[in-house]
JSON list of C-alpha atoms in Angstrom, two decimals:
[
{"chain": "A", "resi": 130, "resn": "MET", "atom": "CA", "xyz": [50.08, 56.30, 14.16]},
{"chain": "A", "resi": 131, "resn": "ALA", "atom": "CA", "xyz": [49.01, 52.93, 15.59]},
{"chain": "A", "resi": 132, "resn": "GLY", "atom": "CA", "xyz": [50.85, 53.70, 18.85]},
{"chain": "A", "resi": 133, "resn": "LYS", "atom": "CA", "xyz": [49.01, 57.00, 19.21]},
{"chain": "A", "resi": 134, "resn": "LYS", "atom": "CA", "xyz": [45.64, 55.30, 18.64]},
{"chain": "A", "resi": 135, "resn": "ALA", "atom": "CA", "xyz": [46.48, 52.65, 21.24]},
{"chain": "A", "resi": 136, "resn": "GLN", "atom": "CA", "xyz": [47.48, 55.39, 23.70]},
{"chain": "A", "resi": 137, "resn": "ASN", "atom": "CA", "xyz": [44.21, 57.27, 23.10]},
{"chain": "A", "resi": 138, "resn": "ASP", "atom": "CA", "xyz": [42.20, 54.07, 23.54]},
{"chain": "A", "resi": 139, "resn": "ASN", "atom": "CA", "xyz": [44.09, 53.36, 26.76]},
{"chain": "A", "resi": 140, "resn": "GLU", "atom": "CA", "xyz": [43.40, 56.87, 28.08]},
{"chain": "A", "resi": 141, "resn": "LYS", "atom": "CA", "xyz": [39.70, 56.49, 27.26]},
{"chain": "A", "resi": 142, "resn": "SER", "atom": "CA", "xyz": [39.49, 53.16, 29.07]},
{"chain": "A", "resi": 143, "resn": "ILE", "atom": "CA", "xyz": [41.24, 54.64, 32.12]},
{"chain": "A", "resi": 144, "resn": "ARG", "atom": "CA", "xyz": [38.84, 57.60, 32.19]},
{"chain": "A", "resi": 145, "resn": "LYS", "atom": "CA", "xyz": [35.92, 55.18, 31.88]},
{"chain": "A", "resi": 146, "resn": "ALA", "atom": "CA", "xyz": [37.28, 53.02, 34.72]},
{"chain": "A", "resi": 147, "resn": "LYS", "atom": "CA", "xyz": [37.71, 56.10, 36.95]},
{"chain": "A", "resi": 148, "resn": "THR", "atom": "CA", "xyz": [34.14, 57.20, 36.20]},
{"chain": "A", "resi": 149, "resn": "GLU", "atom": "CA", "xyz": [32.71, 53.74, 36.90]},
{"chain": "A", "resi": 150, "resn": "TYR", "atom": "CA", "xyz": [34.68, 53.49, 40.14]},
{"chain": "A", "resi": 151, "resn": "SER", "atom": "CA", "xyz": [33.48, 56.90, 41.30]},
{"chain": "A", "resi": 152, "resn": "LYS", "atom": "CA", "xyz": [29.85, 56.11, 40.43]},
{"chain": "A", "resi": 153, "resn": "ALA", "atom": "CA", "xyz": [30.02, 52.80, 42.30]},
{"chain": "A", "resi": 154, "resn": "GLU", "atom": "CA", "xyz": [31.57, 54.51, 45.32]},
{"chain": "A", "resi": 155, "resn": "ASN", "atom": "CA", "xyz": [28.84, 57.18, 45.36]},
{"chain": "A", "resi": 156, "resn": "ARG", "atom": "CA", "xyz": [26.08, 54.60, 44.94]},
{"chain": "A", "resi": 157, "resn": "ILE", "atom": "CA", "xyz": [27.42, 52.57, 47.89]},
{"chain": "A", "resi": 158, "resn": "ARG", "atom": "CA", "xyz": [27.25, 55.71, 50.04]},
{"chain": "A", "resi": 159, "resn": "GLN", "atom": "CA", "xyz": [23.67, 56.33, 48.86]},
{"chain": "A", "resi": 160, "resn": "LEU", "atom": "CA", "xyz": [22.73, 52.74, 49.66]},
{"chain": "A", "resi": 161, "resn": "ASP", "atom": "CA", "xyz": [24.15, 53.12, 53.18]},
{"chain": "A", "resi": 162, "resn": "ASP", "atom": "CA", "xyz": [21.88, 56.14, 53.67]},
{"chain": "A", "resi": 163, "resn": "ILE", "atom": "CA", "xyz": [18.88, 54.29, 52.22]},
{"chain": "A", "resi": 164, "resn": "ILE", "atom": "CA", "xyz": [19.49, 51.27, 54.48]},
{"chain": "A", "resi": 165, "resn": "SER", "atom": "CA", "xyz": [19.70, 53.58, 57.50]},
{"chain": "A", "resi": 166, "resn": "GLN", "atom": "CA", "xyz": [16.43, 55.20, 56.49]},
{"chain": "A", "resi": 167, "resn": "ILE", "atom": "CA", "xyz": [14.53, 51.94, 55.97]},
{"chain": "A", "resi": 168, "resn": "TYR", "atom": "CA", "xyz": [15.83, 50.71, 59.34]},
{"chain": "A", "resi": 169, "resn": "GLU", "atom": "CA", "xyz": [14.44, 53.84, 61.00]},
{"chain": "A", "resi": 170, "resn": "ASP", "atom": "CA", "xyz": [11.14, 53.31, 59.13]},
{"chain": "A", "resi": 171, "resn": "LYS", "atom": "CA", "xyz": [10.97, 49.73, 60.42]},
{"chain": "A", "resi": 172, "resn": "VAL", "atom": "CA", "xyz": [11.73, 50.79, 64.00]},
{"chain": "A", "resi": 173, "resn": "SER", "atom": "CA", "xyz": [9.08, 53.52, 63.86]},
{"chain": "A", "resi": 174, "resn": "GLY", "atom": "CA", "xyz": [6.53, 51.03, 62.52]},
{"chain": "A", "resi": 175, "resn": "GLU", "atom": "CA", "xyz": [6.12, 52.66, 59.10]},
{"chain": "A", "resi": 176, "resn": "LEU", "atom": "CA", "xyz": [7.58, 49.57, 57.39]},
{"chain": "A", "resi": 177, "resn": "SER", "atom": "CA", "xyz": [6.64, 45.93, 57.99]},
{"chain": "A", "resi": 178, "resn": "SER", "atom": "CA", "xyz": [9.32, 43.38, 58.89]},
{"chain": "A", "resi": 179, "resn": "GLU", "atom": "CA", "xyz": [8.71, 41.44, 55.65]},
{"chain": "A", "resi": 180, "resn": "ARG", "atom": "CA", "xyz": [9.00, 44.52, 53.50]},
{"chain": "A", "resi": 181, "resn": "PHE", "atom": "CA", "xyz": [12.11, 45.63, 55.41]},
{"chain": "A", "resi": 182, "resn": "ALA", "atom": "CA", "xyz": [13.76, 42.23, 54.87]},
{"chain": "A", "resi": 183, "resn": "LYS", "atom": "CA", "xyz": [13.04, 42.32, 51.11]},
{"chain": "A", "resi": 184, "resn": "MET", "atom": "CA", "xyz": [14.33, 45.86, 50.68]},
{"chain": "A", "resi": 185, "resn": "LEU", "atom": "CA", "xyz": [17.38, 45.25, 52.85]},
{"chain": "A", "resi": 186, "resn": "GLY", "atom": "CA", "xyz": [18.28, 42.11, 50.89]},
{"chain": "A", "resi": 187, "resn": "LYS", "atom": "CA", "xyz": [17.96, 43.95, 47.58]},
{"chain": "A", "resi": 188, "resn": "TYR", "atom": "CA", "xyz": [20.09, 46.90, 48.72]},
{"chain": "A", "resi": 189, "resn": "GLU", "atom": "CA", "xyz": [22.75, 44.69, 50.29]},
{"chain": "A", "resi": 190, "resn": "GLN", "atom": "CA", "xyz": [22.98, 42.61, 47.11]},
{"chain": "A", "resi": 191, "resn": "GLU", "atom": "CA", "xyz": [23.47, 45.77, 45.06]},
{"chain": "A", "resi": 192, "resn": "GLN", "atom": "CA", "xyz": [26.18, 46.93, 47.47]},
{"chain": "A", "resi": 193, "resn": "THR", "atom": "CA", "xyz": [27.96, 43.58, 47.18]},
{"chain": "A", "resi": 194, "resn": "GLU", "atom": "CA", "xyz": [27.87, 43.75, 43.37]},
{"chain": "A", "resi": 195, "resn": "LEU", "atom": "CA", "xyz": [29.25, 47.29, 43.43]},
{"chain": "A", "resi": 196, "resn": "THR", "atom": "CA", "xyz": [32.02, 46.29, 45.84]},
{"chain": "A", "resi": 197, "resn": "VAL", "atom": "CA", "xyz": [33.03, 43.43, 43.52]},
{"chain": "A", "resi": 198, "resn": "LYS", "atom": "CA", "xyz": [33.04, 45.86, 40.59]},
{"chain": "A", "resi": 199, "resn": "MET", "atom": "CA", "xyz": [35.23, 48.31, 42.52]},
{"chain": "A", "resi": 200, "resn": "ASP", "atom": "CA", "xyz": [37.62, 45.50, 43.50]},
{"chain": "A", "resi": 201, "resn": "ALA", "atom": "CA", "xyz": [37.99, 44.63, 39.80]},
{"chain": "A", "resi": 202, "resn": "LEU", "atom": "CA", "xyz": [38.60, 48.27, 38.79]},
{"chain": "A", "resi": 203, "resn": "ARG", "atom": "CA", "xyz": [41.10, 49.05, 41.57]},
{"chain": "A", "resi": 204, "resn": "PRO", "atom": "CA", "xyz": [44.09, 47.16, 40.02]},
{"chain": "A", "resi": 205, "resn": "VAL", "atom": "CA", "xyz": [43.44, 48.81, 36.64]},
{"chain": "A", "resi": 206, "resn": "LEU", "atom": "CA", "xyz": [43.50, 52.26, 38.22]},
{"chain": "A", "resi": 207, "resn": "GLU", "atom": "CA", "xyz": [46.59, 51.45, 40.32]},
{"chain": "A", "resi": 208, "resn": "GLN", "atom": "CA", "xyz": [48.43, 50.21, 37.23]},
{"chain": "A", "resi": 209, "resn": "ALA", "atom": "CA", "xyz": [47.48, 53.37, 35.33]},
{"chain": "A", "resi": 210, "resn": "LYS", "atom": "CA", "xyz": [48.75, 55.49, 38.24]},
{"chain": "A", "resi": 211, "resn": "ALA", "atom": "CA", "xyz": [52.05, 53.57, 38.33]},
{"chain": "A", "resi": 212, "resn": "GLN", "atom": "CA", "xyz": [52.41, 53.94, 34.57]},
{"chain": "A", "resi": 213, "resn": "THR", "atom": "CA", "xyz": [51.82, 57.69, 34.80]},
{"chain": "A", "resi": 214, "resn": "GLN", "atom": "CA", "xyz": [54.41, 57.98, 37.58]},
{"chain": "A", "resi": 215, "resn": "GLY", "atom": "CA", "xyz": [56.90, 56.00, 35.47]},
{"chain": "A", "resi": 216, "resn": "ILE", "atom": "CA", "xyz": [56.36, 58.30, 32.52]},
{"chain": "A", "resi": 217, "resn": "ASP", "atom": "CA", "xyz": [56.84, 61.34, 34.76]},
{"chain": "A", "resi": 218, "resn": "LYS", "atom": "CA", "xyz": [60.13, 59.94, 36.12]},
{"chain": "A", "resi": 219, "resn": "PHE", "atom": "CA", "xyz": [61.31, 59.18, 32.59]},
{"chain": "A", "resi": 220, "resn": "LEU", "atom": "CA", "xyz": [60.47, 62.72, 31.42]},
{"chain": "A", "resi": 221, "resn": "ARG", "atom": "CA", "xyz": [62.34, 64.23, 34.40]},
{"chain": "A", "resi": 222, "resn": "THR", "atom": "CA", "xyz": [65.35, 62.10, 33.40]},
{"chain": "A", "resi": 223, "resn": "VAL", "atom": "CA", "xyz": [65.05, 63.28, 29.79]},
{"chain": "A", "resi": 224, "resn": "LYS", "atom": "CA", "xyz": [65.00, 66.91, 30.94]},
{"chain": "A", "resi": 225, "resn": "ARG", "atom": "CA", "xyz": [68.23, 66.37, 32.88]},
{"chain": "A", "resi": 226, "resn": "PHE", "atom": "CA", "xyz": [69.96, 65.17, 29.71]},
{"chain": "A", "resi": 227, "resn": "THR", "atom": "CA", "xyz": [68.57, 67.55, 27.08]},
{"chain": "A", "resi": 228, "resn": "GLU", "atom": "CA", "xyz": [71.85, 68.18, 25.33]},
{"chain": "A", "resi": 229, "resn": "ILE", "atom": "CA", "xyz": [73.75, 64.91, 25.24]},
{"chain": "A", "resi": 230, "resn": "LYS", "atom": "CA", "xyz": [76.93, 65.41, 23.28]},
{"chain": "A", "resi": 231, "resn": "GLU", "atom": "CA", "xyz": [78.48, 62.07, 24.16]},
{"chain": "A", "resi": 232, "resn": "LEU", "atom": "CA", "xyz": [77.01, 58.74, 25.19]},
{"chain": "A", "resi": 233, "resn": "SER", "atom": "CA", "xyz": [78.38, 57.89, 28.62]},
{"chain": "A", "resi": 234, "resn": "ALA", "atom": "CA", "xyz": [77.81, 55.05, 31.07]},
{"chain": "A", "resi": 235, "resn": "GLU", "atom": "CA", "xyz": [75.83, 57.47, 33.26]},
{"chain": "A", "resi": 236, "resn": "VAL", "atom": "CA", "xyz": [73.44, 58.33, 30.44]},
{"chain": "A", "resi": 237, "resn": "VAL", "atom": "CA", "xyz": [72.95, 54.68, 29.51]},
{"chain": "A", "resi": 238, "resn": "SER", "atom": "CA", "xyz": [72.30, 53.63, 33.12]},
{"chain": "A", "resi": 239, "resn": "GLU", "atom": "CA", "xyz": [69.83, 56.49, 33.63]},
{"chain": "A", "resi": 240, "resn": "PHE", "atom": "CA", "xyz": [67.77, 55.63, 30.56]},
{"chain": "A", "resi": 241, "resn": "ILE", "atom": "CA", "xyz": [68.13, 51.92, 29.90]},
{"chain": "A", "resi": 242, "resn": "GLU", "atom": "CA", "xyz": [67.11, 49.07, 32.17]},
{"chain": "A", "resi": 243, "resn": "ARG", "atom": "CA", "xyz": [68.30, 46.35, 29.80]},
{"chain": "A", "resi": 244, "resn": "ILE", "atom": "CA", "xyz": [68.91, 45.51, 26.15]},
{"chain": "A", "resi": 245, "resn": "GLU", "atom": "CA", "xyz": [67.68, 42.16, 24.86]},
{"chain": "A", "resi": 246, "resn": "VAL", "atom": "CA", "xyz": [69.49, 40.78, 21.82]},
{"chain": "A", "resi": 247, "resn": "GLY", "atom": "CA", "xyz": [67.79, 37.90, 19.99]},
{"chain": "A", "resi": 248, "resn": "GLU", "atom": "CA", "xyz": [69.22, 34.95, 18.12]},
{"chain": "A", "resi": 249, "resn": "THR", "atom": "CA", "xyz": [70.98, 35.55, 14.80]},
{"chain": "A", "resi": 250, "resn": "GLU", "atom": "CA", "xyz": [68.77, 34.80, 11.79]},
{"chain": "A", "resi": 251, "resn": "MET", "atom": "CA", "xyz": [70.20, 33.93, 8.41]},
{"chain": "A", "resi": 252, "resn": "VAL", "atom": "CA", "xyz": [68.38, 35.72, 5.60]},
{"chain": "A", "resi": 253, "resn": "ASN", "atom": "CA", "xyz": [68.56, 34.53, 1.97]},
{"chain": "A", "resi": 254, "resn": "GLN", "atom": "CA", "xyz": [70.48, 31.51, 3.21]},
{"chain": "A", "resi": 255, "resn": "ARG", "atom": "CA", "xyz": [72.25, 29.54, 0.52]},
{"chain": "A", "resi": 256, "resn": "ARG", "atom": "CA", "xyz": [73.67, 26.04, 0.65]},
{"chain": "A", "resi": 257, "resn": "PHE", "atom": "CA", "xyz": [76.34, 26.95, 3.21]},
{"chain": "A", "resi": 258, "resn": "PRO", "atom": "CA", "xyz": [75.38, 29.06, 6.27]},
{"chain": "A", "resi": 259, "resn": "HIS", "atom": "CA", "xyz": [78.50, 31.23, 6.14]},
{"chain": "A", "resi": 260, "resn": "TRP", "atom": "CA", "xyz": [77.48, 32.33, 2.62]},
{"chain": "A", "resi": 261, "resn": "ALA", "atom": "CA", "xyz": [74.23, 33.92, 3.78]},
{"chain": "A", "resi": 262, "resn": "ASP", "atom": "CA", "xyz": [73.55, 37.28, 2.17]},
{"chain": "A", "resi": 263, "resn": "GLU", "atom": "CA", "xyz": [72.51, 38.84, 5.43]},
{"chain": "A", "resi": 264, "resn": "LYS", "atom": "CA", "xyz": [72.29, 38.09, 9.14]},
{"chain": "A", "resi": 265, "resn": "ARG", "atom": "CA", "xyz": [69.72, 39.74, 11.40]},
{"chain": "A", "resi": 266, "resn": "GLN", "atom": "CA", "xyz": [69.13, 40.00, 15.13]},
{"chain": "A", "resi": 267, "resn": "ASN", "atom": "CA", "xyz": [66.14, 41.41, 16.96]},
{"chain": "A", "resi": 268, "resn": "ILE", "atom": "CA", "xyz": [67.13, 44.05, 19.49]},
{"chain": "A", "resi": 269, "resn": "ARG", "atom": "CA", "xyz": [64.70, 45.17, 22.18]},
{"chain": "A", "resi": 270, "resn": "ILE", "atom": "CA", "xyz": [65.54, 48.11, 24.45]},
{"chain": "A", "resi": 271, "resn": "VAL", "atom": "CA", "xyz": [63.74, 48.20, 27.80]},
{"chain": "A", "resi": 272, "resn": "TYR", "atom": "CA", "xyz": [63.88, 51.71, 29.27]},
{"chain": "A", "resi": 273, "resn": "ASN", "atom": "CA", "xyz": [63.83, 52.61, 32.96]},
{"chain": "A", "resi": 274, "resn": "TYR", "atom": "CA", "xyz": [60.40, 53.60, 34.30]},
{"chain": "A", "resi": 275, "resn": "ILE", "atom": "CA", "xyz": [58.46, 53.03, 31.04]},
{"chain": "A", "resi": 276, "resn": "GLY", "atom": "CA", "xyz": [59.51, 49.67, 29.62]},
{"chain": "A", "resi": 277, "resn": "THR", "atom": "CA", "xyz": [59.60, 49.29, 25.86]},
{"chain": "A", "resi": 278, "resn": "ILE", "atom": "CA", "xyz": [58.40, 51.99, 23.52]},
{"chain": "A", "resi": 279, "resn": "PRO", "atom": "CA", "xyz": [55.81, 50.55, 21.15]},
{"chain": "A", "resi": 280, "resn": "GLN", "atom": "CA", "xyz": [56.71, 50.71, 17.49]},
{"chain": "A", "resi": 281, "resn": "GLU", "atom": "CA", "xyz": [54.55, 50.22, 14.45]},
{"chain": "A", "resi": 282, "resn": "GLY", "atom": "CA", "xyz": [55.00, 46.69, 13.21]},
{"chain": "A", "resi": 283, "resn": "GLU", "atom": "CA", "xyz": [57.48, 44.38, 14.87]},
{"chain": "A", "resi": 284, "resn": "PRO", "atom": "CA", "xyz": [60.71, 45.27, 16.72]},
{"chain": "A", "resi": 285, "resn": "ILE", "atom": "CA", "xyz": [63.59, 46.98, 15.00]},
{"chain": "A", "resi": 286, "resn": "THR", "atom": "CA", "xyz": [66.09, 44.57, 13.51]},
{"chain": "A", "resi": 287, "resn": "ALA", "atom": "CA", "xyz": [69.75, 45.44, 13.17]},
{"chain": "A", "resi": 288, "resn": "SER", "atom": "CA", "xyz": [71.31, 43.66, 10.21]},
{"chain": "A", "resi": 289, "resn": "ALA", "atom": "CA", "xyz": [74.90, 42.62, 9.58]},
{"chain": "A", "resi": 290, "resn": "SER", "atom": "CA", "xyz": [74.97, 44.94, 6.58]},
{"chain": "A", "resi": 291, "resn": "GLY", "atom": "CA", "xyz": [74.80, 47.89, 8.99]},
{"chain": "A", "resi": 292, "resn": "LYS", "atom": "CA", "xyz": [71.24, 48.83, 8.02]},
{"chain": "A", "resi": 293, "resn": "THR", "atom": "CA", "xyz": [68.33, 49.14, 10.41]},
{"chain": "A", "resi": 294, "resn": "VAL", "atom": "CA", "xyz": [65.37, 47.18, 9.12]},
{"chain": "A", "resi": 295, "resn": "TYR", "atom": "CA", "xyz": [61.75, 47.20, 10.22]},
{"chain": "A", "resi": 296, "resn": "LYS", "atom": "CA", "xyz": [60.08, 43.84, 9.99]},
{"chain": "A", "resi": 297, "resn": "GLY", "atom": "CA", "xyz": [56.55, 43.63, 8.72]}
]
């Protein structure tokens, strides 16, 4: 549930960034046209040099601000594009292995980039460490193309008792 909400929020922010980028791009084009027009007005004598300088300064400042805004949005949009491409590659891989009957080295190498295994934690530790009721280790699977899959709460913990435990 929390993962779905985060995904929806992320999609909204990407759509907003695309819209802002497009608006800034269009406004810069409009400003180029306006600057050309006021230059022609100055040359034809319809606009004084002082007025031209004020207007030109204002329009150029707006263009600079929009360019800075676009420069800030560009990495966000490129990251979103890369993420989408990664998801597409992962889904194509999943489609190739729709009916896995046996886990093979090929399947593991296609899906998994790496597996991170954390330090062993003693749970319900008594006076002597080897008498602990349970040992736990955090395991984090990093998949090819998409990284980790967000889970609700903290990472899955595999315990020595053979149970899978969710922290939190």
